[in-house]
Amino acid sequence: MCNSIPSNIAEGAAKDSQKDFARFLQISLGSSYELESHLILSLDLEIINTEKTIICLENIQRLQRRISSFIKYINAQA
């Protein structure tokens, strides 16, 4: 799942239109939320290290904000 985020960004970058690129960014954003929910569930079930997972969650949320900003930028350019 982690590889789907950069893979969709790369695939979208190769598309012919900004609209297609924004669509693939949306897909990668959805994958990041899916990853976030799996980490939270794993925390709730106490099957992963709390301290390291919190750092991962903070990084994922930062990435989500960046992807969202990038989508807004691309849509404003269209």
XYZ file of N, CA and C in Angstrom:
234
model
N 0.809 -1.190 0.000
C 0.000 0.000 0.000
C 0.858 1.262 0.000
N 1.957 1.226 0.740
C 2.823 2.403 0.790
C 3.341 2.779 -0.579
N 3.560 1.775 -1.419
C 4.086 2.101 -2.740
C 3.026 2.654 -3.672
N 1.748 2.527 -3.334
C 0.706 3.049 -4.213
C 0.680 4.578 -4.208
N 1.121 5.191 -3.134
C 1.117 6.659 -3.070
C 2.084 7.245 -4.105
N 3.385 6.915 -4.060
C 4.288 7.477 -5.068
C 4.035 6.922 -6.469
N 3.547 5.677 -6.554
C 3.276 5.099 -7.873
C 2.182 5.867 -8.600
N 1.122 6.234 -7.884
C 0.047 7.002 -8.514
C 0.494 8.411 -8.869
N 1.333 9.004 -8.046
C 1.865 10.331 -8.378
C 2.703 10.242 -9.647
N 3.560 9.237 -9.740
C 4.398 9.066 -10.931
C 3.554 8.800 -12.171
N 2.562 7.940 -12.031
C 1.704 7.637 -13.179
C 0.945 8.881 -13.635
N 0.441 9.645 -12.676
C -0.281 10.862 -13.030
C 0.601 11.899 -13.700
N 1.855 11.971 -13.284
C 2.778 12.936 -13.878
C 3.037 12.637 -15.353
N 2.862 11.379 -15.735
C 3.100 10.981 -17.121
C 1.879 11.211 -18.019
N 0.774 11.613 -17.454
C -0.447 11.824 -18.244
C -0.351 13.121 -19.052
N -1.232 13.214 -20.039
C -1.182 14.344 -20.960
C -1.824 15.613 -20.432
N -2.675 15.490 -19.424
C -3.382 16.685 -18.969
C -3.236 16.885 -17.464
N -3.395 18.126 -17.059
C -3.360 18.463 -15.645
C -4.549 17.826 -14.906
N -5.681 17.728 -15.618
C -6.861 17.120 -15.025
C -6.594 15.660 -14.663
N -5.941 14.932 -15.560
C -5.585 13.538 -15.274
C -4.592 13.460 -14.118
N -3.625 14.361 -14.112
C -2.634 14.376 -13.043
C -3.316 14.605 -11.695
N -4.230 15.562 -11.645
C -4.959 15.848 -10.410
C -5.757 14.629 -9.958
N -6.317 13.898 -10.906
C -7.071 12.687 -10.579
C -6.175 11.648 -9.915
N -4.984 11.448 -10.441
C -4.064 10.481 -9.854
C -3.541 10.964 -8.502
N -3.409 12.266 -8.337
C -3.048 12.796 -7.026
C -4.153 12.507 -6.013
N -5.402 12.612 -6.450
C -6.529 12.278 -5.571
C -6.471 10.807 -5.153
N -6.124 9.947 -6.094
C -6.009 8.523 -5.785
C -4.893 8.300 -4.770
N -3.762 8.967 -4.962
C -2.657 8.807 -4.012
C -3.037 9.358 -2.640
N -3.820 10.431 -2.618
C -4.291 10.978 -1.347
C -5.191 9.963 -0.638
N -6.066 9.323 -1.398
C -6.922 8.288 -0.830
C -6.104 7.143 -0.255
N -5.041 6.757 -0.946
C -4.161 5.700 -0.440
C -3.486 6.113 0.855
N -3.150 7.382 0.971
C -2.503 7.849 2.205
C -3.481 7.796 3.382
N -4.740 8.098 3.128
C -5.741 7.994 4.196
C -5.990 6.533 4.569
N -5.929 5.667 3.585
C -6.082 4.238 3.863
C -4.922 3.743 4.734
N -3.715 4.151 4.401
C -2.552 3.781 5.201
C -2.676 4.326 6.619
N -3.116 5.574 6.737
C -3.304 6.183 8.054
C -4.303 5.375 8.887
N -5.404 4.972 8.285
C -6.414 4.221 9.041
C -5.889 2.858 9.465
N -5.077 2.215 8.630
C -4.499 0.927 9.006
C -3.532 1.082 10.177
N -2.755 2.150 10.170
C -1.832 2.388 11.283
C -2.589 2.659 12.583
N -3.653 3.444 12.489
C -4.458 3.734 13.684
C -5.090 2.464 14.223
N -5.608 1.636 13.335
C -6.183 0.357 13.757
C -5.122 -0.523 14.422
N -3.941 -0.558 13.844
C -2.853 -1.347 14.424
C -2.461 -0.832 15.797
N -2.494 0.482 15.965
C -2.238 1.066 17.284
C -3.315 0.637 18.276
N -4.555 0.734 17.842
C -5.676 0.356 18.718
C -5.587 -1.104 19.150
N -5.098 -1.940 18.254
C -4.970 -3.367 18.555
C -3.660 -3.687 19.273
N -2.855 -2.658 19.470
C -1.574 -2.774 20.172
C -0.645 -3.806 19.542
N -0.574 -3.786 18.228
C 0.314 -4.725 17.538
C 1.541 -4.043 16.937
N 1.629 -2.720 17.089
C 2.808 -1.995 16.611
C 3.281 -1.023 17.681
N 4.529 -0.585 17.532
C 5.165 0.327 18.471
C 4.503 1.697 18.413
N 4.051 2.189 19.541
C 3.314 3.449 19.597
C 4.165 4.643 19.183
N 5.355 4.761 19.746
C 6.192 5.933 19.489
C 6.554 6.060 18.007
N 6.983 4.975 17.406
C 7.353 5.007 15.985
C 6.135 5.239 15.097
N 5.017 4.682 15.481
C 3.806 4.844 14.679
C 3.309 6.280 14.710
N 3.410 6.923 15.840
C 2.992 8.326 15.934
C 3.839 9.188 15.000
N 5.130 8.912 14.930
C 6.002 9.642 14.003
C 5.567 9.384 12.561
N 5.257 8.140 12.247
C 4.774 7.799 10.898
C 3.466 8.520 10.583
N 2.554 8.549 11.530
C 1.272 9.229 11.324
C 1.469 10.719 11.083
N 2.368 11.334 11.817
C 2.656 12.761 11.606
C 3.210 12.993 10.204
N 4.090 12.107 9.756
C 4.645 12.233 8.406
C 3.578 12.029 7.336
N 2.699 11.074 7.546
C 1.613 10.825 6.594
C 0.696 12.046 6.523
N 0.366 12.625 7.659
C -0.514 13.798 7.671
C 0.148 14.994 6.987
N 1.459 15.122 7.145
C 2.183 16.187 6.441
C 2.116 15.944 4.931
N 2.302 14.691 4.525
C 2.210 14.337 3.109
C 0.808 14.610 2.571
N -0.217 14.294 3.348
C -1.596 14.554 2.930
C -1.827 16.039 2.682
N -1.307 16.870 3.563
C -1.461 18.323 3.371
C -0.751 18.787 2.103
N 0.415 18.227 1.850
C 1.178 18.617 0.654
C 0.478 18.168 -0.620
N -0.018 16.938 -0.627
C -0.735 16.458 -1.811
C -1.993 17.289 -2.032
N -2.721 17.584 -0.973
C -3.938 18.410 -1.094
C -3.609 19.786 -1.656
N -2.545 20.380 -1.180
C -2.127 21.692 -1.682
C -1.742 21.611 -3.153
N -1.060 20.539 -3.515
C -0.655 20.352 -4.909
C -1.878 20.196 -5.801
N -2.874 19.454 -5.338
C -4.115 19.284 -6.116
C -4.785 20.647 -6.311
N -4.866 21.436 -5.264
C -5.480 22.772 -5.369
C -4.699 23.637 -6.357
N -3.382 23.570 -6.305
C -2.545 24.344 -7.219
C -2.800 23.936 -8.671
N -2.804 22.631 -8.922
C -3.028 22.151 -10.291
C -4.412 22.542 -10.785
N -5.424 22.396 -9.932
C -6.782 22.759 -10.352
C -6.904 24.250 -10.610
N -6.170 25.067 -9.886
C -6.192 26.517 -10.119
C -5.528 26.881 -11.432
N -4.569 26.065 -11.868
C -3.875 26.319 -13.126
C -4.729 25.930 -14.338
N -5.675 25.031 -14.128
C -6.486 24.517 -15.244
C -7.541 25.508 -15.684
